[in-house]
Every structure is written in C-alpha cells, then in structure tokens.
C-alpha cells in the first residue's frame, strides 16, 4: 500500500511524502555510495536524479501498480552510480552486494535501465523544448492535453482555431529539427533501431 | 509522409483505410518508424511536461534541506560577530579601495559602453521598413509605422507596429521590426521576446538570432551573444557578419 503512495506522492508533488522519501531512503543510498568511493554529495545527487527519473516513469504510466518502490529506487541509484564511476574508471571497485540484492526482484534491473535511458531521452526533449518560442512552449502542452483549439486561440491571443493548427505543426517541426541536432539524438536513434 | 499524417495517426484520427495504409508504410520504412517513435516521445513529453516540471520542483525544494553542500554552510552567530570586530580595523582601507575601484570601473565602463554601442551601430543596420504590400486594410497604420521606423522614431514605430500585430498576430515582418525597434529604444527584454518568437520562423530565424546577439552586445553582455552568433549557418546572409563579430568578441 505504502509503495503505491510513494509513487503517487512523487508524481503529485506531495511535499510530505517527498520529505518522507528523502528521510527514509537517502541515508541508505548515501551510505552505499560512500562505501563505493563516493561522497555524501554524490549520494544526494544520484538520489535526487533517481527520484526525477521515477516521476517521468510514473507519469507515463510505465510502472506496474505492484512495483516495489524501494527496490526500483535503489536499482536506479545503483545504475546511476555505476555509470558515473565508469567515467572515473573505478567500476571494478564497486561493492555490488548491497543495493544489488534487490535485482533479484523480477524485472527490476530491466525497469531501472530503461528508466535511465528514458531520463536521457527526456533530457533531450527538455533541452530542446526550452529553446522553442514562448508561444510554442505554451501551445504544445495545451494541444496535447486536448484543449479545444478555440480555447487555445483565446488563451494565447491567436486569431482563430486555424492559426492554432498551423502553429501546432510549425512548433512540432521546429522542435523536431532541434532534437535532431541534439548530442543524444544519434544514440536515441540507434537504441530505437535495435 | 507528412508530419500532419503522423500526428493524425498517433491521435487516432485517420480513418480505417488510411490507418492500415499508414501501418503498411510503417512496417516497410524504418525511417518513418523512427519519425513516428520520436513524435510519440514528443507528444508524450508535451502532455506531461507541466506536471513533470511541478513534481521535479517539489523534489528539489524538499531536497534542499538534505543537500550536504547546503548543510555544510557555516552557522550565523557568535563567530560572525568576532569576524565583524576584526574587520572594523580594515573598514577605512576597504572604503578607499572601493572608491578607487568605483572611479576606475566607471572609466572602463564608459569605454566598454562606447565600444559595444559602436559595434551595435556598425552591425545592426536593417533595410527600411516596407509593409505596404502586405495589407490593403491597414494602409494608414502601415504608412505611419513605416514613417516612424524609417525616421528612427522607434518609440512611435513600436506603437504603430503593435497595432498592426494586434490585427495580424502572424505578421512576422512586423514582429521582427518591432523587436528591432524595441532594442534600438533600449527595451531589450521586449525586443528579445519578439525576436525569440521568430526563431521557429524559417524566413526570419537567422536574422532574429543575429539581432538577439546584437541586443546582448548593445546591452553590454557580449558573452551572451556568442551562442546566437554561432548558430547562424553559412547559408545565411548574416553569417559573415556574425563571424566578424565573434572574432571581435573573442579578441
């Protein structure tokens, strides 16, 4: 029951639940990261990053209702820290036995790796979305949340519903072009074609 | 395959026949499949973007008190009082240094201001405004805007252009010239807002980038101009000038 509440609380931005998540799980993650050549700051950064990845996953309904929150959170943290130290060439020094014990839980490892890729994809989308004009940044969420074109026209001071449709395609096209120039795009593309 | 069709497919608004034709193309064309996958990601991001931002803000806000770098900051109190006592003897010396600093800074600033102003004046020229072919209904307004703009009465030109834009929100030319006028009139934020709205416009995107860069130069923040100048491709009319400015900034 509580596992579900953690995810829900994260997605809904419930400050009390988010606070409880930090209080309950951050010390364990920090402890593990410190034992694996990290610092308190590394632990905090990895943990916060993992929570953000979980929000993305939860919002896109990619988490099964019976997902073990703690196991998934630890698996994501572990993968993130391994990726980080891989850059520092310290991978062989990591003591896998602790946080990795949760990997035995069905599918957790796959879900956590998937979450990392998704976070990279989201970062690419975000990096490029914020380069769009303010109008496009307002219009796309409205269109995708199925607001009526007439209402959008009024809200964004556009002439009429046709202008909304025209602008919608122009905004998506501009966004796509920026994505195609993003550093992560070739990686995303190759992952998709696997 | 048009982007519109991809949207329609993903939104489920194609009829049965068109859907099955689209799916046949999808199975045979990996490039189209990638396009569709990307569009799916974009639409999904667009849908939850607001909520994601909100949730992530809460994570960061709440996390602030758990952040070790935040906790490590020294405590206020007795210790700072001692520091202030020690600093008491240094106050006259600090005041003198500050005074000299202010004088030197104002001298340098006026030189720097002159440099950036002349750089802006040299590179910011635009062709005279001519909107008259665009509209037949707003002739008087158009003539007024053109006259004010071309005589460099930018604040009046802004008023006239705003009226034109209110009647034709997609008038990119008027938006561009109003952006230019705002910047010429030192209203940088408003000018950049207009120009940034044109960064998706195929006709004006590079000109807009170029003038956003110039606005930063004019307002004395040349380093912020660099990414905009670098973005201007060799195919643009502004490429050569952008490269010259980049050289000057780097020097």
Short mmCIF file of C-alpha atoms in Angstrom, two decimals:
data_model
loop_
_atom_site.label_atom_id
_atom_site.label_comp_id
_atom_site.label_asym_id
_atom_site.label_seq_id
_atom_site.Cartn_x
_atom_site.Cartn_y
_atom_site.Cartn_z
CA UNK A 1 0.00 0.00 0.00
CA UNK A 2 2.75 2.40 1.04
CA UNK A 3 4.77 1.63 -2.12
CA UNK A 4 1.95 2.95 -4.25
CA UNK A 5 1.66 6.07 -2.13
CA UNK A 6 5.33 6.90 -2.66
CA UNK A 7 4.95 6.90 -6.43
CA UNK A 8 1.68 8.80 -6.27
CA UNK A 9 3.14 11.30 -3.82
CA UNK A 10 6.16 11.89 -6.03
CA UNK A 11 4.05 12.43 -9.14
CA UNK A 12 1.61 14.72 -7.40
CA UNK A 13 4.37 16.71 -5.77
CA UNK A 14 3.14 15.90 -2.26
CA UNK A 15 5.75 17.60 -0.07
CA UNK A 16 5.13 15.39 2.98
CA UNK A 17 5.59 12.18 1.03
CA UNK A 18 8.63 13.51 -0.82
CA UNK A 19 10.11 14.51 2.54
CA UNK A 20 9.46 11.03 3.90
CA UNK A 21 11.16 9.51 0.86
CA UNK A 22 14.29 11.59 1.49
CA UNK A 23 14.24 10.77 5.22
CA UNK A 24 13.73 7.04 4.74
CA UNK A 25 15.83 6.19 1.72
CA UNK A 26 18.52 8.84 1.22
CA UNK A 27 20.68 7.67 4.18
CA UNK A 28 20.79 4.12 2.79
CA UNK A 29 21.75 5.26 -0.70
CA UNK A 30 24.34 7.72 0.63
CA UNK A 31 25.83 5.03 2.85
CA UNK A 32 26.21 2.65 -0.09
CA UNK A 33 27.69 5.31 -2.34
CA UNK A 34 30.18 6.36 0.35
CA UNK A 35 31.28 2.74 0.67
CA UNK A 36 31.81 2.76 -3.06
CA UNK A 37 34.18 5.69 -3.38
CA UNK A 38 31.59 8.43 -3.39
CA UNK A 39 30.79 11.30 -1.09
CA UNK A 40 27.64 12.47 0.70
CA UNK A 41 27.17 14.93 -2.15
CA UNK A 42 27.42 12.14 -4.75
CA UNK A 43 24.80 10.19 -2.79
CA UNK A 44 22.46 13.14 -2.69
CA UNK A 45 22.90 13.96 -6.41
CA UNK A 46 22.32 10.37 -7.50
CA UNK A 47 19.31 10.03 -5.22
CA UNK A 48 17.65 13.22 -6.45
CA UNK A 49 18.29 12.26 -10.03
CA UNK A 50 16.70 8.86 -9.44
CA UNK A 51 13.58 10.46 -7.95
CA UNK A 52 13.23 12.63 -11.04
CA UNK A 53 13.55 9.54 -13.23
CA UNK A 54 10.79 7.87 -11.24
CA UNK A 55 8.49 10.86 -11.77
CA UNK A 56 8.92 10.57 -15.52
CA UNK A 57 8.24 6.86 -15.45
CA UNK A 58 5.24 7.20 -13.18
CA UNK A 59 3.68 9.99 -15.21
CA UNK A 60 3.88 7.95 -18.34
CA UNK A 61 2.15 5.04 -16.59
CA UNK A 62 5.16 2.81 -17.14
CA UNK A 63 5.17 1.45 -13.61
CA UNK A 64 3.14 -1.59 -12.68
CA UNK A 65 0.87 -0.99 -9.68
CA UNK A 66 2.73 -3.61 -7.65
CA UNK A 67 6.19 -2.18 -8.33
CA UNK A 68 8.45 -2.39 -5.29
CA UNK A 69 9.31 1.29 -4.80
CA UNK A 70 12.38 0.74 -2.66
CA UNK A 71 13.81 -1.92 -4.96
CA UNK A 72 13.31 0.20 -8.05
CA UNK A 73 14.70 3.35 -6.42
CA UNK A 74 17.82 1.51 -5.25
CA UNK A 75 18.32 -0.18 -8.62
CA UNK A 76 18.15 3.19 -10.39
CA UNK A 77 20.57 4.74 -7.89
CA UNK A 78 22.95 1.84 -8.25
CA UNK A 79 22.93 2.01 -12.05
CA UNK A 80 23.41 5.74 -11.99
CA UNK A 81 26.36 5.50 -9.65
CA UNK A 82 27.95 2.72 -11.70
CA UNK A 83 27.57 4.84 -14.83
CA UNK A 84 29.09 7.81 -13.02
CA UNK A 85 32.11 5.94 -11.74
CA UNK A 86 32.54 4.11 -15.00
CA UNK A 87 33.51 7.51 -16.28
CA UNK A 88 36.05 7.69 -13.49
CA UNK A 89 37.22 4.13 -14.29
CA UNK A 90 36.50 2.83 -10.83
CA UNK A 91 33.89 0.29 -11.76
CA UNK A 92 35.88 -2.70 -10.51
CA UNK A 93 35.95 -1.18 -7.05
CA UNK A 94 32.20 -1.12 -6.57
CA UNK A 95 30.85 -3.48 -4.00
CA UNK A 96 27.78 -4.77 -5.73
CA UNK A 97 26.47 -6.98 -2.99
CA UNK A 98 24.33 -4.40 -1.17
CA UNK A 99 21.95 -2.38 -3.30
CA UNK A 100 22.13 -5.07 -5.99
CA UNK A 101 20.41 -7.62 -3.81
CA UNK A 102 17.16 -6.08 -4.96
CA UNK A 103 17.93 -7.05 -8.53
CA UNK A 104 16.57 -10.49 -7.83
CA UNK A 105 13.12 -8.99 -7.74
CA UNK A 106 11.51 -9.70 -11.08
CA UNK A 107 12.18 -7.19 -13.79
CA UNK A 108 13.65 -4.50 -11.53
CA UNK A 109 17.01 -4.37 -13.30
CA UNK A 110 15.39 -4.05 -16.72
CA UNK A 111 12.99 -1.38 -15.50
CA UNK A 112 15.78 0.62 -13.89
CA UNK A 113 17.99 0.52 -17.00
CA UNK A 114 15.02 1.54 -19.05
CA UNK A 115 14.44 4.43 -16.64
CA UNK A 116 17.96 5.71 -17.24
CA UNK A 117 17.53 5.70 -21.00
CA UNK A 118 14.20 7.39 -20.63
CA UNK A 119 15.73 10.09 -18.50
CA UNK A 120 18.31 10.78 -21.18
CA UNK A 121 15.54 10.96 -23.75
CA UNK A 122 13.55 13.32 -21.54
CA UNK A 123 16.61 15.47 -21.06
CA UNK A 124 17.00 15.71 -24.84
CA UNK A 125 13.33 16.64 -25.18
CA UNK A 126 13.58 19.19 -22.38
CA UNK A 127 16.85 20.75 -23.62
CA UNK A 128 15.26 21.34 -27.00
CA UNK A 129 11.76 22.21 -25.79
CA UNK A 130 13.05 25.19 -23.82
CA UNK A 131 14.66 26.56 -26.97
CA UNK A 132 11.26 26.91 -28.61
CA UNK A 133 9.45 30.23 -28.67
CA UNK A 134 7.37 31.03 -25.57
CA UNK A 135 4.25 30.63 -27.71
CA UNK A 136 5.22 27.09 -28.76
CA UNK A 137 6.10 26.19 -25.17
CA UNK A 138 2.60 27.16 -24.11
CA UNK A 139 0.82 25.78 -27.12
CA UNK A 140 2.21 22.22 -27.22
CA UNK A 141 1.09 21.18 -23.70
CA UNK A 142 -2.34 22.70 -24.37
CA UNK A 143 -2.74 20.86 -27.66
CA UNK A 144 -1.52 17.58 -26.22
CA UNK A 145 -3.88 17.87 -23.28
CA UNK A 146 -6.72 18.10 -25.79
CA UNK A 147 -7.80 21.65 -25.05
CA UNK A 148 -10.18 22.88 -27.74
CA UNK A 149 -8.43 24.88 -30.47
CA UNK A 150 -10.88 27.75 -29.94
CA UNK A 151 -9.99 27.95 -26.25
CA UNK A 152 -6.29 27.84 -27.05
CA UNK A 153 -6.75 30.65 -29.58
CA UNK A 154 -8.36 32.81 -26.89
CA UNK A 155 -5.83 31.87 -24.22
CA UNK A 156 -2.84 32.61 -26.45
CA UNK A 157 -4.38 35.62 -28.23
CA UNK A 158 -4.27 33.92 -31.61
CA UNK A 159 -6.63 34.84 -34.40
CA UNK A 160 -8.62 31.61 -34.65
CA UNK A 161 -8.58 27.81 -34.42
CA UNK A 162 -6.89 27.54 -37.84
CA UNK A 163 -3.98 29.60 -36.62
CA UNK A 164 -3.67 27.21 -33.69
CA UNK A 165 -3.48 24.20 -36.02
CA UNK A 166 -0.97 25.89 -38.30
CA UNK A 167 1.17 26.93 -35.37
CA UNK A 168 0.95 23.49 -33.80
CA UNK A 169 2.62 21.85 -36.82
CA UNK A 170 5.19 24.63 -37.08
CA UNK A 171 6.04 24.26 -33.39
CA UNK A 172 6.44 20.49 -33.63
CA UNK A 173 8.55 20.85 -36.75
CA UNK A 174 10.82 23.42 -35.11
CA UNK A 175 11.11 21.17 -32.06
CA UNK A 176 11.94 18.08 -34.15
CA UNK A 177 14.67 19.96 -36.02
CA UNK A 178 16.28 20.99 -32.74
CA UNK A 179 16.04 17.43 -31.40
CA UNK A 180 17.78 16.10 -34.49
CA UNK A 181 20.72 18.38 -33.72
CA UNK A 182 20.94 17.29 -30.07
CA UNK A 183 24.00 15.30 -28.96
CA UNK A 184 21.85 12.44 -27.64
CA UNK A 185 19.73 12.08 -30.80
CA UNK A 186 22.06 9.66 -32.67
CA UNK A 187 22.21 7.46 -29.54
CA UNK A 188 18.44 7.55 -29.12
CA UNK A 189 18.03 6.68 -32.78
CA UNK A 190 20.40 3.74 -32.61
CA UNK A 191 18.65 2.43 -29.47
CA UNK A 192 15.31 2.64 -31.24
CA UNK A 193 16.54 0.74 -34.25
CA UNK A 194 17.85 -2.18 -32.16
CA UNK B 1 4.72 11.04 -45.29
CA UNK B 2 3.64 14.42 -43.93
CA UNK B 3 4.04 15.32 -40.28
CA UNK B 4 0.34 16.06 -40.21
CA UNK B 5 -0.43 12.44 -41.14
CA UNK B 6 1.90 11.20 -38.39
CA UNK B 7 0.04 13.41 -35.90
CA UNK B 8 -3.29 12.15 -37.16
CA UNK B 9 -2.13 8.54 -36.91
CA UNK B 10 -0.90 8.97 -33.35
CA UNK B 11 -4.06 10.83 -32.39
CA UNK B 12 -6.19 8.07 -33.92
CA UNK B 13 -7.93 10.46 -36.28
CA UNK B 14 -7.15 8.64 -39.55
CA UNK B 15 -9.95 6.52 -40.95
CA UNK B 16 -9.60 2.74 -41.06
CA UNK B 17 -8.29 2.60 -44.62
CA UNK B 18 -5.75 5.35 -44.10
CA UNK B 19 -4.64 3.75 -40.84
CA UNK B 20 -3.94 0.42 -42.46
CA UNK B 21 -2.10 2.10 -45.36
CA UNK B 22 -0.05 4.07 -42.84
CA UNK B 23 0.79 0.92 -40.90
CA UNK B 24 1.93 -0.84 -44.07
CA UNK B 25 4.30 2.06 -44.81
CA UNK B 26 5.44 1.97 -41.21
CA UNK B 27 6.39 -1.69 -41.43
CA UNK B 28 8.32 -1.14 -44.66
CA UNK B 29 10.09 2.13 -43.84
CA UNK B 30 12.42 2.20 -40.82
CA UNK B 31 12.98 5.94 -41.24
CA UNK B 32 9.26 6.57 -40.94
CA UNK B 33 9.16 4.28 -37.92
CA UNK B 34 11.87 6.38 -36.24
CA UNK B 35 9.95 9.56 -37.11
CA UNK B 36 6.80 8.13 -35.56
CA UNK B 37 8.67 6.99 -32.43
CA UNK B 38 10.17 10.44 -32.00
CA UNK B 39 6.80 12.14 -32.49
CA UNK B 40 5.32 9.77 -29.90
CA UNK B 41 8.02 10.81 -27.42
CA UNK B 42 7.46 14.50 -28.18
CA UNK B 43 3.70 14.27 -27.76
CA UNK B 44 4.04 12.32 -24.56
CA UNK B 45 6.55 14.85 -23.19
CA UNK B 46 4.33 17.73 -24.24
CA UNK B 47 1.41 16.17 -22.42
CA UNK B 48 3.08 15.68 -19.04
CA UNK B 49 5.61 18.49 -19.29
CA UNK B 50 3.81 20.81 -16.85
CA UNK B 51 3.25 18.08 -14.27
CA UNK B 52 6.81 16.79 -14.58
CA UNK B 53 8.19 20.27 -14.00
CA UNK B 54 5.97 20.74 -10.96
CA UNK B 55 6.89 17.38 -9.42
CA UNK B 56 10.59 17.91 -10.06
CA UNK B 57 10.43 21.35 -8.48
CA UNK B 58 8.99 19.81 -5.30
CA UNK B 59 11.74 17.15 -5.30
CA UNK B 60 14.37 19.88 -5.49
CA UNK B 61 12.67 22.19 -2.98
CA UNK B 62 12.21 19.46 -0.39
CA UNK B 63 15.65 18.04 -1.14
CA UNK B 64 17.29 21.38 -0.41
CA UNK B 65 17.47 20.69 3.32
CA UNK B 66 19.02 17.25 2.72
CA UNK B 67 21.69 18.58 0.36
CA UNK B 68 25.10 18.19 2.07
CA UNK B 69 26.51 21.28 0.38
CA UNK B 70 23.64 23.31 1.80
CA UNK B 71 24.07 21.80 5.28
CA UNK B 72 27.79 22.47 5.26
CA UNK B 73 27.34 26.25 5.26
CA UNK B 74 28.69 27.92 8.43
CA UNK B 75 26.28 28.91 11.18
CA UNK B 76 25.49 32.56 11.79
CA UNK B 77 26.06 33.88 15.30
CA UNK B 78 28.97 34.49 17.61
CA UNK B 79 31.54 33.55 15.02
CA UNK B 80 30.36 36.22 12.61
CA UNK B 81 30.36 38.83 15.37
CA UNK B 82 34.06 38.13 16.01
CA UNK B 83 34.74 38.44 12.30
CA UNK B 84 32.99 41.82 12.18
CA UNK B 85 35.11 43.02 15.14
CA UNK B 86 38.28 42.05 13.31
CA UNK B 87 37.09 43.73 10.13
CA UNK B 88 36.50 47.02 12.00
CA UNK B 89 40.16 47.99 11.55
CA UNK B 90 40.04 47.28 7.87
CA UNK B 91 36.99 49.44 7.11
CA UNK B 92 38.85 52.68 6.16
CA UNK B 93 41.20 50.74 3.87
CA UNK B 94 38.30 48.88 2.23
CA UNK B 95 36.44 52.15 1.71
CA UNK B 96 39.45 53.70 -0.03
CA UNK B 97 39.91 50.66 -2.27
CA UNK B 98 36.22 50.67 -3.13
CA UNK B 99 36.31 54.37 -4.02
CA UNK B 100 39.25 53.85 -6.36
CA UNK B 101 37.51 50.81 -7.79
CA UNK B 102 34.32 52.76 -8.48
CA UNK B 103 36.22 55.52 -10.27
CA UNK B 104 38.22 53.07 -12.40
CA UNK B 105 35.13 50.97 -13.10
CA UNK B 106 33.13 53.96 -14.30
CA UNK B 107 36.01 54.95 -16.60
CA UNK B 108 36.28 51.43 -18.02
CA UNK B 109 32.54 51.03 -18.22
CA UNK B 110 32.08 54.15 -20.28
CA UNK B 111 34.83 52.96 -22.64
CA UNK B 112 33.26 49.50 -22.83
CA UNK B 113 29.83 51.02 -23.35
CA UNK B 114 31.22 53.13 -26.20
CA UNK B 115 32.79 50.03 -27.74
CA UNK B 116 29.62 47.94 -27.59
CA UNK B 117 27.47 50.85 -28.82
CA UNK B 118 29.67 51.39 -31.82
CA UNK B 119 29.77 47.65 -32.51
CA UNK B 120 25.98 47.58 -32.38
CA UNK B 121 25.65 50.67 -34.59
CA UNK B 122 28.04 49.19 -37.12
CA UNK B 123 26.37 45.81 -37.42
CA UNK B 124 22.71 46.41 -36.64
CA UNK B 125 21.55 48.07 -39.82
CA UNK B 126 18.34 46.80 -41.40
CA UNK B 127 16.68 47.64 -44.68
CA UNK B 128 13.99 50.35 -44.39
CA UNK B 129 10.63 49.06 -43.26
CA UNK B 130 8.16 48.40 -46.03
CA UNK B 131 4.94 46.69 -45.08
CA UNK B 132 2.67 48.27 -47.64
CA UNK B 133 2.31 45.24 -49.88
CA UNK B 134 1.16 43.07 -47.02
CA UNK B 135 -2.17 44.66 -46.21
CA UNK B 136 -4.75 46.70 -48.00
CA UNK B 137 -6.95 47.30 -44.98
CA UNK B 138 -4.46 48.95 -42.65
CA UNK B 139 -2.84 51.34 -45.09
CA UNK B 140 -2.83 54.34 -42.80
CA UNK B 141 -1.40 52.37 -39.92
CA UNK B 142 1.19 50.78 -42.18
CA UNK B 143 2.32 54.12 -43.58
CA UNK B 144 2.56 55.55 -40.08
CA UNK B 145 4.66 52.60 -38.88
CA UNK B 146 6.95 52.86 -41.90
CA UNK B 147 7.42 56.60 -41.50
CA UNK B 148 8.22 56.40 -37.81
CA UNK B 149 10.52 53.43 -38.20
CA UNK B 150 12.41 54.79 -41.18
CA UNK B 151 12.89 58.14 -39.46
CA UNK B 152 14.22 56.23 -36.43
CA UNK B 153 11.43 57.39 -34.16
CA UNK B 154 11.37 53.97 -32.58
CA UNK B 155 9.01 54.55 -29.68
CA UNK B 156 6.26 55.76 -32.06
CA UNK B 157 7.10 52.97 -34.50
CA UNK B 158 6.60 50.46 -31.67
CA UNK B 159 3.07 51.82 -31.04
CA UNK B 160 2.12 51.61 -34.70
CA UNK B 161 3.63 48.15 -35.16
CA UNK B 162 1.86 46.90 -32.03
CA UNK B 163 -1.49 47.96 -33.56
CA UNK B 164 -0.63 46.14 -36.79
CA UNK B 165 0.38 42.99 -34.90
CA UNK B 166 -2.81 43.11 -32.82
CA UNK B 167 -4.76 42.76 -36.07
CA UNK B 168 -2.43 40.19 -37.61
CA UNK B 169 -0.64 38.12 -34.96
CA UNK B 170 1.23 36.06 -37.53
CA UNK B 171 2.79 39.09 -39.23
CA UNK B 172 6.41 38.03 -38.81
CA UNK B 173 7.78 41.07 -40.59
CA UNK B 174 6.01 43.48 -38.25
CA UNK B 175 7.12 41.40 -35.25
CA UNK B 176 10.71 41.48 -36.44
CA UNK B 177 10.72 45.24 -37.00
CA UNK B 178 9.05 45.85 -33.63
CA UNK B 179 11.71 43.67 -31.98
CA UNK B 180 14.39 45.70 -33.71
CA UNK B 181 12.70 48.96 -32.67
CA UNK B 182 12.48 47.85 -29.02
CA UNK B 183 16.19 47.09 -28.97
CA UNK B 184 17.06 50.35 -30.70
CA UNK B 185 14.96 52.03 -27.99
CA UNK B 186 16.90 50.12 -25.26
CA UNK B 187 13.89 47.99 -24.33
CA UNK B 188 15.91 44.82 -24.51
CA UNK B 189 13.58 42.30 -22.86
CA UNK B 190 10.62 43.24 -25.05
CA UNK B 191 12.81 43.24 -28.15
CA UNK B 192 14.28 39.83 -27.43
CA UNK B 193 10.84 38.42 -26.72
CA UNK B 194 9.67 39.46 -30.20
CA UNK B 195 12.80 38.15 -31.87
CA UNK B 196 12.76 34.88 -29.96
CA UNK B 197 9.23 34.23 -31.16
CA UNK B 198 10.71 34.19 -34.68
CA UNK B 199 13.34 31.55 -34.01
CA UNK B 200 10.96 28.94 -35.40
CA UNK B 201 10.17 31.01 -38.47
CA UNK B 202 12.11 29.71 -41.45
CA UNK B 203 12.25 33.13 -43.09
CA UNK B 204 13.39 35.13 -40.06
CA UNK B 205 15.13 32.64 -37.76
CA UNK B 206 18.73 33.58 -38.61
CA UNK B 207 18.03 37.29 -38.80
CA UNK B 208 16.32 37.01 -35.42
CA UNK B 209 19.31 35.11 -33.94
CA UNK B 210 21.63 37.78 -35.32
CA UNK B 211 19.67 40.66 -33.81
CA UNK B 212 19.22 38.89 -30.47
CA UNK B 213 23.01 38.62 -30.40
CA UNK B 214 23.35 42.32 -31.22
CA UNK B 215 20.89 43.18 -28.46
CA UNK B 216 23.19 41.48 -25.93
CA UNK B 217 26.14 43.36 -27.34
CA UNK B 218 24.26 46.64 -27.09
CA UNK B 219 23.25 45.95 -23.50
CA UNK B 220 26.86 45.14 -22.59
CA UNK B 221 26.54 41.35 -22.24
CA UNK B 222 28.58 40.28 -25.25
CA UNK B 223 29.24 36.78 -23.93
CA UNK B 224 25.51 36.02 -24.14
CA UNK B 225 25.61 36.92 -27.82
CA UNK B 226 28.06 34.14 -28.68
CA UNK B 227 25.68 31.11 -28.88
CA UNK B 228 23.28 33.07 -31.09
CA UNK B 229 26.07 34.13 -33.43
CA UNK B 230 27.45 30.60 -33.60
CA UNK B 231 24.01 29.30 -34.52
CA UNK B 232 23.94 31.31 -37.76
CA UNK B 233 24.77 28.92 -40.62
CA UNK B 234 27.00 29.64 -43.60
CA UNK B 235 23.92 29.76 -45.83
CA UNK B 236 22.60 32.85 -44.02
CA UNK B 237 23.20 36.42 -45.22
CA UNK B 238 24.33 37.24 -41.70
CA UNK B 239 26.97 34.53 -41.48
CA UNK B 240 29.95 36.66 -42.49
CA UNK B 241 28.97 39.49 -40.12
CA UNK B 242 28.34 37.02 -37.31
CA UNK B 243 31.82 35.57 -37.77
CA UNK B 244 33.37 39.05 -37.75
CA UNK B 245 31.56 39.92 -34.52
CA UNK B 246 32.61 36.63 -32.94
CA UNK B 247 36.23 37.47 -33.77
CA UNK B 248 35.89 40.92 -32.20
CA UNK B 249 34.26 39.49 -29.07
CA UNK B 250 36.97 36.84 -28.72
CA UNK B 251 39.71 39.44 -29.09
#
